[in-house]
Coordinates of C-alpha atoms and ligand atoms in Angstrom, one line a residue:
M1 CA -0.1 -21.2 -9.7
D2 CA 2.3 -18.3 -10.0
S3 CA 3.8 -20.1 -13.3
L4 CA 0.8 -19.5 -14.9
Y5 CA 1.0 -15.5 -14.9
I6 CA 3.2 -14.2 -18.0
K7 CA 6.2 -12.5 -16.7
D8 CA 6.1 -8.7 -17.2
A9 CA 8.9 -7.2 -18.4
E10 CA 8.3 -3.4 -16.8
L11 CA 7.9 -5.2 -13.6
E12 CA 10.8 -7.6 -13.9
R13 CA 12.8 -4.6 -14.7
I14 CA 11.7 -2.5 -11.3
K15 CA 12.8 -5.6 -9.4
A16 CA 16.2 -5.5 -11.0
S17 CA 16.7 -1.9 -10.1
I18 CA 15.8 -2.7 -6.6
R19 CA 18.5 -5.3 -6.9
E20 CA 21.0 -2.9 -8.5
N21 CA 20.6 -0.5 -5.7
S22 CA 20.9 -2.8 -3.0
M23 CA 17.4 -2.3 -2.0
P24 CA 15.3 -4.8 0.4
E25 CA 13.3 -6.9 -2.2
I26 CA 10.3 -6.6 -0.5
S27 CA 7.9 -5.8 -3.3
V28 CA 4.6 -7.0 -3.0
E29 CA 3.8 -10.5 -4.2
D30 CA 3.2 -10.6 -8.3
S31 CA -0.5 -11.8 -7.8
Y32 CA -0.9 -9.7 -5.3
G33 CA 0.1 -6.7 -7.6
K34 CA -1.9 -8.1 -10.1
L35 CA -5.0 -7.9 -7.6
L36 CA -4.0 -4.2 -6.8
S37 CA -4.4 -3.1 -10.4
L38 CA -7.7 -5.0 -10.4
L39 CA -9.4 -3.5 -7.8
V40 CA -8.5 0.2 -8.8
K41 CA -10.1 -0.8 -12.1
I42 CA -12.9 -2.4 -10.5
S43 CA -13.5 0.4 -8.2
G44 CA -13.0 3.1 -10.3
A45 CA -10.9 4.9 -8.1
K46 CA -8.8 7.9 -9.3
K47 CA -7.2 9.2 -6.5
L48 CA -4.6 6.9 -4.8
L49 CA -2.6 6.8 -1.9
E50 CA 0.4 4.7 -1.0
I51 CA 1.8 4.3 2.3
G52 CA 5.5 2.4 1.4
A53 CA 7.5 3.2 -1.8
L54 CA 10.6 1.3 -2.2
G55 CA 11.5 1.0 -5.8
G56 CA 7.8 1.5 -7.4
Y57 CA 6.6 -2.0 -7.9
S58 CA 3.5 -1.7 -6.1
G59 CA 3.1 2.1 -7.5
L60 CA 3.4 0.9 -11.1
C61 CA 0.4 -1.6 -10.2
L62 CA -1.8 0.8 -8.6
L63 CA -1.4 3.2 -11.6
R64 CA -2.0 0.6 -14.0
G65 CA -5.2 0.2 -12.9
L66 CA -6.3 4.1 -13.6
E67 CA -8.4 4.3 -16.8
G68 CA -8.4 7.6 -17.7
E69 CA -7.6 10.4 -15.6
G70 CA -6.2 9.7 -11.9
S71 CA -2.7 10.0 -9.7
L72 CA -0.5 8.6 -7.3
T73 CA 0.5 10.0 -4.1
S74 CA 3.2 7.7 -2.4
L75 CA 4.7 8.4 1.0
E76 CA 7.9 7.0 1.5
L77 CA 10.7 7.5 4.4
K78 CA 13.9 7.5 2.3
Q79 CA 14.4 10.2 -0.3
E80 CA 17.3 7.6 -2.1
F81 CA 14.2 4.9 -2.4
A82 CA 11.7 7.5 -3.9
D83 CA 14.0 8.7 -6.2
V84 CA 14.4 4.8 -7.6
A85 CA 10.5 4.4 -7.5
H86 CA 10.1 7.7 -9.6
A87 CA 12.9 6.9 -12.0
N88 CA 11.4 3.3 -12.9
L89 CA 7.6 5.2 -12.8
K90 CA 9.1 7.7 -15.5
Q91 CA 10.3 5.0 -17.5
A92 CA 7.1 3.3 -17.2
G93 CA 5.5 6.0 -19.0
F94 CA 3.6 7.6 -15.7
K95 CA 5.7 10.9 -15.5
G96 CA 3.8 13.4 -14.1
R97 CA 1.1 11.2 -12.6
V98 CA 2.9 10.5 -9.2
E99 CA 3.7 12.6 -6.3
Y100 CA 6.3 11.2 -3.8
R101 CA 6.2 12.8 -0.4
I102 CA 9.2 12.0 1.5
G103 CA 9.5 11.5 5.4
E104 CA 7.5 9.8 8.2
A105 CA 4.3 8.8 6.9
L106 CA 2.2 9.7 9.6
T107 CA 4.0 13.3 9.4
T108 CA 2.7 13.6 5.9
L109 CA -0.6 12.0 6.2
Q110 CA -1.3 15.1 8.8
E111 CA -0.1 17.6 6.1
L112 CA -2.5 15.9 3.2
E113 CA -5.3 16.2 5.6
N114 CA -4.3 19.8 6.3
E115 CA -4.4 20.6 2.9
G116 CA -7.9 19.1 2.3
R117 CA -6.6 16.2 0.3
T118 CA -8.9 13.0 0.1
F119 CA -8.3 9.6 -1.7
D120 CA -10.6 6.5 -3.3
F121 CA -7.7 4.1 -2.7
F122 CA -5.4 3.3 -0.1
F123 CA -2.3 0.7 -0.2
I124 CA -0.6 0.6 3.4
D125 CA 2.6 -1.2 3.1
A126 CA 5.3 0.2 5.5
D127 CA 6.1 -0.3 8.9
K128 CA 4.1 -2.6 10.7
G129 CA 3.8 -1.0 14.1
N130 CA 2.0 1.8 12.5
Y131 CA -0.7 0.0 10.3
P132 CA -3.1 0.8 13.0
N133 CA -2.5 4.3 12.6
Y134 CA -2.2 4.3 9.2
L135 CA -5.6 2.5 9.0
E136 CA -7.3 5.3 11.2
W137 CA -5.5 7.7 8.9
A138 CA -7.2 6.2 5.8
I139 CA -10.8 6.0 7.4
R140 CA -10.0 9.8 7.7
L141 CA -9.0 10.8 4.6
A142 CA -11.3 8.6 2.7
N143 CA -14.0 9.6 0.0
P144 CA -17.2 7.7 0.2
G145 CA -17.0 3.8 -0.6
A146 CA -12.9 4.2 -0.7
V147 CA -11.0 0.7 -0.8
I148 CA -8.1 0.1 1.5
V149 CA -5.5 -2.7 1.0
G150 CA -3.0 -4.3 3.5
D151 CA 0.0 -5.9 3.0
N152 CA 2.1 -8.5 4.8
L153 CA -0.5 -8.9 7.3
V154 CA 0.8 -12.4 8.3
M155 CA 4.4 -11.4 9.0
R156 CA 5.7 -14.6 8.0
G157 CA 3.5 -16.1 10.4
R158 CA 4.9 -14.2 13.2
I159 CA 1.1 -13.2 13.6
F160 CA -0.1 -16.8 14.5
K161 CA 2.0 -16.8 17.9
A162 CA -0.5 -16.2 20.3
E163 CA 2.5 -15.6 22.9
S164 CA 4.2 -13.1 20.8
T165 CA 4.4 -9.5 22.8
S166 CA 6.5 -8.0 19.9
P167 CA 4.5 -4.3 19.4
S168 CA 4.5 -4.9 15.8
V169 CA 3.0 -8.3 15.9
Q170 CA 0.4 -6.5 18.5
A171 CA -0.2 -3.7 16.4
M172 CA -0.6 -6.3 13.3
K173 CA -3.3 -8.0 15.0
R174 CA -5.2 -4.9 15.7
F175 CA -5.1 -4.3 12.2
N176 CA -6.6 -7.5 11.0
E177 CA -9.0 -7.1 14.1
M178 CA -10.3 -3.6 12.2
M179 CA -10.0 -4.9 8.5
A180 CA -12.2 -7.7 9.6
A181 CA -14.7 -6.3 11.9
D182 CA -14.6 -2.3 12.7
S183 CA -18.1 -1.1 12.4
R184 CA -16.7 1.1 9.6
L185 CA -15.4 -1.0 7.5
E186 CA -16.4 -4.5 5.2
G187 CA -13.3 -6.4 4.7
V188 CA -11.5 -9.7 4.4
L189 CA -8.0 -10.9 5.3
L190 CA -6.2 -13.5 2.5
P191 CA -3.8 -15.2 4.0
A192 CA -1.8 -16.5 0.7
Y193 CA 1.8 -15.6 0.6
D194 CA 2.3 -13.1 3.6
G195 CA -1.2 -12.0 3.3
L196 CA -3.3 -9.1 2.0
A197 CA -6.4 -7.5 3.7
I198 CA -8.8 -5.5 1.7
A199 CA -11.8 -3.7 3.2
R200 CA -14.0 -0.9 1.7
V201 CA -15.1 2.1 4.1
K202 CA -18.9 1.8 4.7
T203 CA -18.9 5.2 6.9
K204 CA -16.6 6.9 8.7
S205 CA -18.4 7.4 12.0
N206 CA -17.4 5.4 14.7
D207 CA -20.8 5.1 16.4
Ligands
SAH301 N1 4.8 -1.0 -1.7 C1 6.2 -1.5 -2.0 C2 7.1 -2.1 -0.9 C3 7.1 -1.1 0.3 S1 8.4 -1.7 1.5 C4 6.2 -2.4 -3.1 O1 5.3 -3.3 -2.9 O2 6.9 -2.2 -4.2 C5 8.1 -0.7 3.1 C6 8.7 0.8 2.7 O3 8.3 1.5 3.7 C7 10.0 1.0 2.4 O4 10.5 1.4 1.3 C8 10.4 2.0 3.6 O5 11.5 2.8 3.6 C9 9.0 2.6 3.9 N2 8.8 3.0 5.2 C10 8.9 2.3 6.4 N3 8.7 3.1 7.4 C11 8.2 4.1 6.6 C12 7.5 5.6 7.5 N4 7.5 5.7 8.8 N5 7.1 6.0 6.8 C13 7.2 6.2 5.3 N6 7.7 5.1 4.9 C14 8.3 4.3 5.8
MG302 MG1 4.5 -5.3 1.3

């Protein structure tokens, strides 16, 4: 089915820049990138938060979903990756619409809360061991009805190995359980490619 999509020159250019900079080639799947644009558009989200920028591929997909005003805050551990992502988004015409915050995402999330920042849309796509923590943070920083999306929840099949004791697999199992069944969320797990989870925040209250 992937062959049915028309190749997108801007997104292909971002992938080329990731290769040229010897960065990991782990941008979100093309069709899930399109889904991110669609979900932002359908939900009408304006304030977007991404955890894990890499080269800006998902960042561009998220920004493309905005109609009218809105902006992206992107959390990234590595300054050099954020620099590549920033250059790519400027080139794609989104100068001034994206803010990169460098460092451990858990630290930055606490800073965002201290600043009173809230968001309508979250894309979680960084270190797997922290996915349940990122999900808790997303719920805390969520505006009413916010959408939360998580990537790579299948972990190339590792998630299906019942005997796995790896902390990152355990964390992802917990994340998937929460996205599917936490009382604060209504969500689905899409198992195609490397898995994508989509949920809407029903309520921020845990009881
Ligand atoms: N969302 C991107 C891909 C992200 S890859 C896209 O689809 O285009 C995962 C990214 O998370 C990497 O760039 C990595 O440097 C970053 N990362 C890993 N651990 C992190 C952490 N603890 N805090 C913030 N970013 C982290
Ligand atoms: Mg990913």
